[in-house]
PDB file of C-alpha atoms and ligand atoms in Angstrom:
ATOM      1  CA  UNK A   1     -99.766 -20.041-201.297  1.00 51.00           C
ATOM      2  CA  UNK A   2     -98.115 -20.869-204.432  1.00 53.00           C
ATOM      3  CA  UNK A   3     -99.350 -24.042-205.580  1.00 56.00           C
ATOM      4  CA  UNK A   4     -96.820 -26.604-207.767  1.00 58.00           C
ATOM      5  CA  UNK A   5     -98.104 -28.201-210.129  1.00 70.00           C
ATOM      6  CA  UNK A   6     -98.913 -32.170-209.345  1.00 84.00           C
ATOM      7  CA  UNK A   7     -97.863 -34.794-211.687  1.00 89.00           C
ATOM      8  CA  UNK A   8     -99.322 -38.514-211.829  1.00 91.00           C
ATOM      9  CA  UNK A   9     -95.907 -39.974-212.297  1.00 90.00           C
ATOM     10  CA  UNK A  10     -95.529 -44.001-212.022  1.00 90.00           C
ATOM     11  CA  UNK A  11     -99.023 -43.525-210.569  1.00 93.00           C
ATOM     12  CA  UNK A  12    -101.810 -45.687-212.081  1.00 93.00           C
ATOM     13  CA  UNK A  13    -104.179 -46.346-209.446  1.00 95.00           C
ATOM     14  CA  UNK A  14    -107.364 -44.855-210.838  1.00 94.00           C
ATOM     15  CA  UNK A  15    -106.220 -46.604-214.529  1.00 95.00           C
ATOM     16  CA  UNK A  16    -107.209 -50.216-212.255  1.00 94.00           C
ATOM     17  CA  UNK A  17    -109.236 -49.545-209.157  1.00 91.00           C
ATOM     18  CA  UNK A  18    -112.118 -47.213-210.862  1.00 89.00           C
ATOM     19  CA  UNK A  19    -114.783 -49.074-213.509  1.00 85.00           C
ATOM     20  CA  UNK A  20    -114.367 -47.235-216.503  1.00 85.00           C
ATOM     21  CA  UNK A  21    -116.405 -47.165-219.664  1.00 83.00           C
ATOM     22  CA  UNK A  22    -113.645 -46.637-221.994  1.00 81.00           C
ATOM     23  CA  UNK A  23    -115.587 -45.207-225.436  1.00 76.00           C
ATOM     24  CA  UNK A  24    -117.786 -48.289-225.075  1.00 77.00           C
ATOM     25  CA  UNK A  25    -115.246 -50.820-223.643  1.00 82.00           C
ATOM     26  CA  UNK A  26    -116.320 -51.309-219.860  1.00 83.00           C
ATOM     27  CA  UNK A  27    -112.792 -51.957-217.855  1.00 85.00           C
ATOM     28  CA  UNK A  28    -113.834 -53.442-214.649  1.00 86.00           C
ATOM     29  CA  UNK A  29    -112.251 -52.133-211.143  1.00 87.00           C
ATOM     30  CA  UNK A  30    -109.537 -54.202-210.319  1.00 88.00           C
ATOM     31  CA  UNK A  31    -108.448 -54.739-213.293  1.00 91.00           C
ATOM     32  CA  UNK A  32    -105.545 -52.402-214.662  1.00 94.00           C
ATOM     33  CA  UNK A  33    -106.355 -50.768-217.906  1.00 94.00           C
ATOM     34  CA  UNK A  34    -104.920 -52.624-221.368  1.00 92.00           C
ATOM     35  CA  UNK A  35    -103.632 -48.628-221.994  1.00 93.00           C
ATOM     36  CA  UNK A  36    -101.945 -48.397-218.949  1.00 94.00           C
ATOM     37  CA  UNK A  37     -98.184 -49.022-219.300  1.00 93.00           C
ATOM     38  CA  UNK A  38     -96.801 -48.540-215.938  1.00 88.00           C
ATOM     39  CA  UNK A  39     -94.489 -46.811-214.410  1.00 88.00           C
ATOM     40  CA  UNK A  40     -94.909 -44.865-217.507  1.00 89.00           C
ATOM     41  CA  UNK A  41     -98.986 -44.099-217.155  1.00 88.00           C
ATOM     42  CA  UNK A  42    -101.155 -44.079-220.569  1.00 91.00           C
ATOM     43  CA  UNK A  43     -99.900 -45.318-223.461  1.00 91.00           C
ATOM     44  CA  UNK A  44    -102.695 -43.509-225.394  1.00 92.00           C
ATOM     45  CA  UNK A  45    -102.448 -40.233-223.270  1.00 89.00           C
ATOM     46  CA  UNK A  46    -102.872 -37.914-226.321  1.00 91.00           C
ATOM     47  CA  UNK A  47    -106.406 -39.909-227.599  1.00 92.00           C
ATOM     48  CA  UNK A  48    -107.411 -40.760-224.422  1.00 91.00           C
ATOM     49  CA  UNK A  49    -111.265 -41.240-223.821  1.00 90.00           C
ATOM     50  CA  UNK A  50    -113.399 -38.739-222.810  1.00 90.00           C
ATOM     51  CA  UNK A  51    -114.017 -40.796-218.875  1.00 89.00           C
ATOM     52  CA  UNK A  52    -109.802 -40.192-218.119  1.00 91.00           C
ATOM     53  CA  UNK A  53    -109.510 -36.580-219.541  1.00 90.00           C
ATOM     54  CA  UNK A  54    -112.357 -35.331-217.152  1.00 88.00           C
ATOM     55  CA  UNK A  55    -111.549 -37.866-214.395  1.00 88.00           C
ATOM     56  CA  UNK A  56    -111.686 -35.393-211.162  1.00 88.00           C
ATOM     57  CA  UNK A  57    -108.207 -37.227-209.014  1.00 94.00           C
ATOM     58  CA  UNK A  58    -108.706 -35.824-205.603  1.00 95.00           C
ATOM     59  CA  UNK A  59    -105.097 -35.663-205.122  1.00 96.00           C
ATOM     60  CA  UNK A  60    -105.187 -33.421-208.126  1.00 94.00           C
ATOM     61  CA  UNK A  61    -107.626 -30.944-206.865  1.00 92.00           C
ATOM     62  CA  UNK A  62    -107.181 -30.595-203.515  1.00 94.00           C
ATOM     63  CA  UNK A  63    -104.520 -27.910-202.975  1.00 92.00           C
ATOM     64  CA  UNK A  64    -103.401 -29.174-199.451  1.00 93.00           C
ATOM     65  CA  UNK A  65    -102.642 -32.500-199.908  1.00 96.00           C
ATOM     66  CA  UNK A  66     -98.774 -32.904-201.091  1.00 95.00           C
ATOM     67  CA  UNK A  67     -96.839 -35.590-202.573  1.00 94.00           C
ATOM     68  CA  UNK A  68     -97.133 -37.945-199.910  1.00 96.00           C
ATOM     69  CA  UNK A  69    -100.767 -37.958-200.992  1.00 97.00           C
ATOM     70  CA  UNK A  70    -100.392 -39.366-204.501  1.00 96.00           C
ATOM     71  CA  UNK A  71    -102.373 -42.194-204.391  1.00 97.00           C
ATOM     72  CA  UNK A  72     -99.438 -45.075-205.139  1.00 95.00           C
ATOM     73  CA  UNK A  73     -97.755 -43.837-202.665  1.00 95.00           C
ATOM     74  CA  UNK A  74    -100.287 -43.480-200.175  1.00 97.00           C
ATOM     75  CA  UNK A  75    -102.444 -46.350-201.147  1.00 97.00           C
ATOM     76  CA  UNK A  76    -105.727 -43.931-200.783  1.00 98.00           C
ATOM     77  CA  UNK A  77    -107.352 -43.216-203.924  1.00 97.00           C
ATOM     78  CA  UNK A  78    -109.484 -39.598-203.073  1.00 97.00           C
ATOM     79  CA  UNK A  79    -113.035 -39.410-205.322  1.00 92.00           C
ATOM     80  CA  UNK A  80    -115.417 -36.634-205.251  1.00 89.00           C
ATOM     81  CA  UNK A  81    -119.032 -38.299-205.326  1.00 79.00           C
ATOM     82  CA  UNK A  82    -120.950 -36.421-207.356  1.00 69.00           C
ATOM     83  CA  UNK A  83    -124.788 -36.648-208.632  1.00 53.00           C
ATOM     84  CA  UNK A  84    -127.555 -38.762-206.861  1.00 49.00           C
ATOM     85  CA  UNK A  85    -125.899 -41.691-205.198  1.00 52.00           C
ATOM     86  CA  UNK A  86    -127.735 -44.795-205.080  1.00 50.00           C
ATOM     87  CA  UNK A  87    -127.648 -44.988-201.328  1.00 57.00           C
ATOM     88  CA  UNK A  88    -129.937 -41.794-201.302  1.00 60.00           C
ATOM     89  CA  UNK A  89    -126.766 -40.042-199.199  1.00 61.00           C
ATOM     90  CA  UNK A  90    -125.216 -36.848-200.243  1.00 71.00           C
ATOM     91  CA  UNK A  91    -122.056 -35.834-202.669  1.00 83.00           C
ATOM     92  CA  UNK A  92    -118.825 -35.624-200.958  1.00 90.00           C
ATOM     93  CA  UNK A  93    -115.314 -36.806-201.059  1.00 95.00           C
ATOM     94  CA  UNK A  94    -114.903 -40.565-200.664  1.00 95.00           C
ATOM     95  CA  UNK A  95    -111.484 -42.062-199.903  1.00 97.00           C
ATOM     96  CA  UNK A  96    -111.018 -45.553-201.333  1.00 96.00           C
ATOM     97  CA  UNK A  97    -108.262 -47.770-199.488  1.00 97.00           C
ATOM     98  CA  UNK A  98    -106.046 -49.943-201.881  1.00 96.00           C
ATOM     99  CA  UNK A  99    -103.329 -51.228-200.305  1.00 95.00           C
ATOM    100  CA  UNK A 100    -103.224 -52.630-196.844  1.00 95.00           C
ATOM    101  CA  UNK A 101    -105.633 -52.290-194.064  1.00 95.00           C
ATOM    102  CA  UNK A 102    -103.687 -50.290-191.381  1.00 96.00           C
ATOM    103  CA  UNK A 103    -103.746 -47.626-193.883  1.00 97.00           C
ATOM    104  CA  UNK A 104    -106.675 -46.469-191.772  1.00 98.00           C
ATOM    105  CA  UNK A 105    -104.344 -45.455-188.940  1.00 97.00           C
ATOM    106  CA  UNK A 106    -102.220 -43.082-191.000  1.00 98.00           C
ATOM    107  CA  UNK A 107    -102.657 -39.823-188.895  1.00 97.00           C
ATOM    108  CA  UNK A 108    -102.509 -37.527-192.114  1.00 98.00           C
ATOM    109  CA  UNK A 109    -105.671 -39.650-193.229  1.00 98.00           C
ATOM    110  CA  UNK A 110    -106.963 -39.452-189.898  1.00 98.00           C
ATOM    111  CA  UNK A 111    -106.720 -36.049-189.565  1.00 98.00           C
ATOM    112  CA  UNK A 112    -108.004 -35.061-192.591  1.00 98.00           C
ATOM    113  CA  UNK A 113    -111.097 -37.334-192.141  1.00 98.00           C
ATOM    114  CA  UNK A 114    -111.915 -35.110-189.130  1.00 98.00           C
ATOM    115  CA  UNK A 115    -111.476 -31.722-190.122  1.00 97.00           C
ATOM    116  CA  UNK A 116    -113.773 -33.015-193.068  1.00 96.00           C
ATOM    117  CA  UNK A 117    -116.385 -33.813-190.630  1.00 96.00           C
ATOM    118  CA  UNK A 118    -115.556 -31.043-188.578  1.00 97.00           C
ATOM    119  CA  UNK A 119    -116.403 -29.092-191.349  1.00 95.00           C
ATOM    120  CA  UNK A 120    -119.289 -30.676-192.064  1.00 92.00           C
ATOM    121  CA  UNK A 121    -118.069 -32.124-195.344  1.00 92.00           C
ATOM    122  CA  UNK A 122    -119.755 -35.616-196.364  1.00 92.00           C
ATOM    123  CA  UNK A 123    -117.417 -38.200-195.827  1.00 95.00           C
ATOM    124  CA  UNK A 124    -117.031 -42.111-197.131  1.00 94.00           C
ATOM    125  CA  UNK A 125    -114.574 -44.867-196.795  1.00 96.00           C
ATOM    126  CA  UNK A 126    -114.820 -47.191-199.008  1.00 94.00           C
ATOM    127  CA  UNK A 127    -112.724 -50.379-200.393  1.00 94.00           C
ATOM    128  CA  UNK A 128    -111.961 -51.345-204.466  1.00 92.00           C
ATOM    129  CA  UNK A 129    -114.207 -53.816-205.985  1.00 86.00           C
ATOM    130  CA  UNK A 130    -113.501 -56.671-207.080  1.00 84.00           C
ATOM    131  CA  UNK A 131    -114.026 -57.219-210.705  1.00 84.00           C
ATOM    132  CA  UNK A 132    -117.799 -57.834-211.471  1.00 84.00           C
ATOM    133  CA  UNK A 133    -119.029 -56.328-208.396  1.00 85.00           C
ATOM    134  CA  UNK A 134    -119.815 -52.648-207.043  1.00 83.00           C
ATOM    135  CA  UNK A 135    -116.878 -51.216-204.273  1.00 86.00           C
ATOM    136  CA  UNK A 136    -118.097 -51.436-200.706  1.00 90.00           C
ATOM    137  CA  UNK A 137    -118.598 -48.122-198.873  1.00 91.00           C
ATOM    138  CA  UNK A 138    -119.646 -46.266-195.724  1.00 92.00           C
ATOM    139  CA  UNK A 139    -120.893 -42.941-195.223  1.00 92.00           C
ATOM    140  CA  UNK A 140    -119.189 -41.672-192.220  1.00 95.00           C
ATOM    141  CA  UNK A 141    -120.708 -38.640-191.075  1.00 94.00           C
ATOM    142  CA  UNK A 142    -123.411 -40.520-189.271  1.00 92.00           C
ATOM    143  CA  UNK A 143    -121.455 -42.570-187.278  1.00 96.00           C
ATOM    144  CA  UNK A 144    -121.738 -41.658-183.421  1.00 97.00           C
ATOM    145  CA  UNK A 145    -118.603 -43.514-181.848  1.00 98.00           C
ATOM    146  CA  UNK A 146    -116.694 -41.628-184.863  1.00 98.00           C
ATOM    147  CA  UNK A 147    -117.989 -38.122-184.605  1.00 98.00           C
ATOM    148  CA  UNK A 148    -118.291 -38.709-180.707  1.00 98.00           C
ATOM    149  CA  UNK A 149    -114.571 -39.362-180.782  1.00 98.00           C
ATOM    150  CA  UNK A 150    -113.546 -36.621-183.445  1.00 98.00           C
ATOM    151  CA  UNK A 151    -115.684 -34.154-180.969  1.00 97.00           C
ATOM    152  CA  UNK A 152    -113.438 -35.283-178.361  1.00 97.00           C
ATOM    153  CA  UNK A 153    -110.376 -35.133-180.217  1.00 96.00           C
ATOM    154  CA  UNK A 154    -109.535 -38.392-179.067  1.00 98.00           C
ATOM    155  CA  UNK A 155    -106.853 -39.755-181.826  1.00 97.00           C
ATOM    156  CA  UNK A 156    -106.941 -43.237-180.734  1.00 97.00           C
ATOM    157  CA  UNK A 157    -111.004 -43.652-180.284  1.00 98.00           C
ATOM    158  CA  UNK A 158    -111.236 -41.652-184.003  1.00 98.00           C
ATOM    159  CA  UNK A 159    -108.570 -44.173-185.110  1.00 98.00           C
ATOM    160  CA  UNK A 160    -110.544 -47.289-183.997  1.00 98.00           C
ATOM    161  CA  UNK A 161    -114.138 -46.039-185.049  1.00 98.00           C
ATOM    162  CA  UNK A 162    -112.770 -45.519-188.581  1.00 98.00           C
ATOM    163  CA  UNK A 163    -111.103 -49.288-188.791  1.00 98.00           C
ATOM    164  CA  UNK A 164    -114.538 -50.671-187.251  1.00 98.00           C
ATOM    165  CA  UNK A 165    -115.657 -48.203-190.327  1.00 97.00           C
ATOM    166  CA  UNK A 166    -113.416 -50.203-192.860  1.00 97.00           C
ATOM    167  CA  UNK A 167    -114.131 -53.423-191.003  1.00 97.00           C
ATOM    168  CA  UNK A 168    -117.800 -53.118-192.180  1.00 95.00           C
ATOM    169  CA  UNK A 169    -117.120 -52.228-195.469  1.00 94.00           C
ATOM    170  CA  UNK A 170    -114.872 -55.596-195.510  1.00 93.00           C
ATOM    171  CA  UNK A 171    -117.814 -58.058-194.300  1.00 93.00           C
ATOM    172  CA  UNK A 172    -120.393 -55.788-196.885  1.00 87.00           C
ATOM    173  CA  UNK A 173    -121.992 -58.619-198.645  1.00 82.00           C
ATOM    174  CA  UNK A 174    -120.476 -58.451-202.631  1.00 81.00           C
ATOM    175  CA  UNK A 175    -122.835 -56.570-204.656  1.00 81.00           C
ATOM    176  CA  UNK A 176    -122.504 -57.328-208.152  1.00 82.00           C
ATOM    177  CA  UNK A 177    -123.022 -54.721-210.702  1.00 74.00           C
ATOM    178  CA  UNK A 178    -126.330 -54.064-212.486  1.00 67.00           C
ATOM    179  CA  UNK A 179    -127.067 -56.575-215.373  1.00 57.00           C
ATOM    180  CA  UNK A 180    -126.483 -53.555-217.462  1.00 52.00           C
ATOM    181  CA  UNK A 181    -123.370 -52.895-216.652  1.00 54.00           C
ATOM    182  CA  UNK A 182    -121.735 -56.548-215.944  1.00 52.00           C
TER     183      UNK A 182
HETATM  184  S1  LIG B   1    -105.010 -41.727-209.215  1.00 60.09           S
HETATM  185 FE1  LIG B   1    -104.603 -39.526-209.586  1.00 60.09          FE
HETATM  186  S2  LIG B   1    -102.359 -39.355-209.505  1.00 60.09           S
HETATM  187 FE2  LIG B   1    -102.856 -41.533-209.799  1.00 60.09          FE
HETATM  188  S3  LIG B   1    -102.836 -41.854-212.039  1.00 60.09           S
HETATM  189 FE3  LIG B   1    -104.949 -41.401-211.440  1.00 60.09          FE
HETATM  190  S4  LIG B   1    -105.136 -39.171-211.752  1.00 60.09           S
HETATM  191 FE4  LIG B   1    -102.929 -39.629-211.652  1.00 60.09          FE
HETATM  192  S1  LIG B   2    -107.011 -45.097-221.170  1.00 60.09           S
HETATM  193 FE1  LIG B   2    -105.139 -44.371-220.179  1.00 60.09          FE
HETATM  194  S2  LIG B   2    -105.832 -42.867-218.624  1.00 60.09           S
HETATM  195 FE2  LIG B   2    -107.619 -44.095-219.242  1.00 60.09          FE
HETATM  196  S3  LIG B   2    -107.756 -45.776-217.748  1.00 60.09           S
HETATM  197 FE3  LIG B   2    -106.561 -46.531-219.506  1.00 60.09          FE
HETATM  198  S4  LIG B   2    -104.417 -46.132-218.973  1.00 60.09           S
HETATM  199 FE4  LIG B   2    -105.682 -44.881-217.608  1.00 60.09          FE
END
């Protein structure tokens, strides 16, 4: 497979959905980044902070996902979780919805979504926080009616098990950051 090079473009989704602590400066999620000058990306891309140049974009790294996938375009930001999560559940690759709702039924991110869990790959779907408070998510792996459905290949039953996922995200009580970090 030759693989072509993937360029962020007018994207700037992980410059206002992540929290980023910007060389001290904390930049709440949902709130785009004073840098960010879009469509043009970072107006301080040369002396960027450390948190952006080693920022792991999922679109980025994973090979099989092409253009369509960029994450403005798409309106699914793709994370790999790494190191102990507070929830006590494993690493994995969490995809963040941040445009509208009935994103979930986009069979790309459906399909995808099952051969992860297929695979055995942790899975979470997850929403953008709002500023001040941590983003909701669900671990998805555990979910019967989801892997039940995926098992079955049943496209409409995996569809609706993953928007019952998002719904529950959604109605997650709003968590506000730690003190230290508010
Ligand atoms: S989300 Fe990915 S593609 Fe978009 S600006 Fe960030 S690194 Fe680039
Ligand atoms: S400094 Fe640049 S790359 Fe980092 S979040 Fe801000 S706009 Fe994005």
């Amino acid at each position: 497979m030759i693989l072509v090079p993937k360029s962020c473009g007018a994207c700037s989704v992980c410059c206002k959905e992540l929290m980023l602590d910007l060389a001290g400066s904390l930049k709440l999620a949902g709130v785009l980044c004073p840098h960010a000058v879009p469509p043009f990306g970072c107006g301080i891309y040369d002396t960027r902070p450390e948190v952006c140049r080693s920022y792991f974009c999922g679109w980025h790294h994973l090979p099989s996902l092409g253009a369509e996938w960029r994450p403005d375009a798409c309106e699914v930001l793709i994370a790999f979780r790494t190191g102990p999560a507070p929830d006590g559940k494993k690493d994995g690759i969490e995809f963040m919805l941040t445009g509208a709702r009935a994103k979930i039924s986009w069979l790309p991110l459906v399909e995808y979504i099952a051969t992860l869990i297929v695979d055995n790959d942790p899975v979470y779907l997850s929403l953008p926080g709002e500023p001040g408070y941590q983003s909701p998510g669900v671990y998805l792996n555990d979910i019967a009616p989801l892997t039940d459905a995926i098992a079955r290949r049943d496209f409409a039953a995996t569809t609706a098990a993953l928007t019952q996922a998002l719904q529950v995200c959604s109605d997650y009580p709003k968590t506000p950051l730690p003190q230290a970090l508010a």
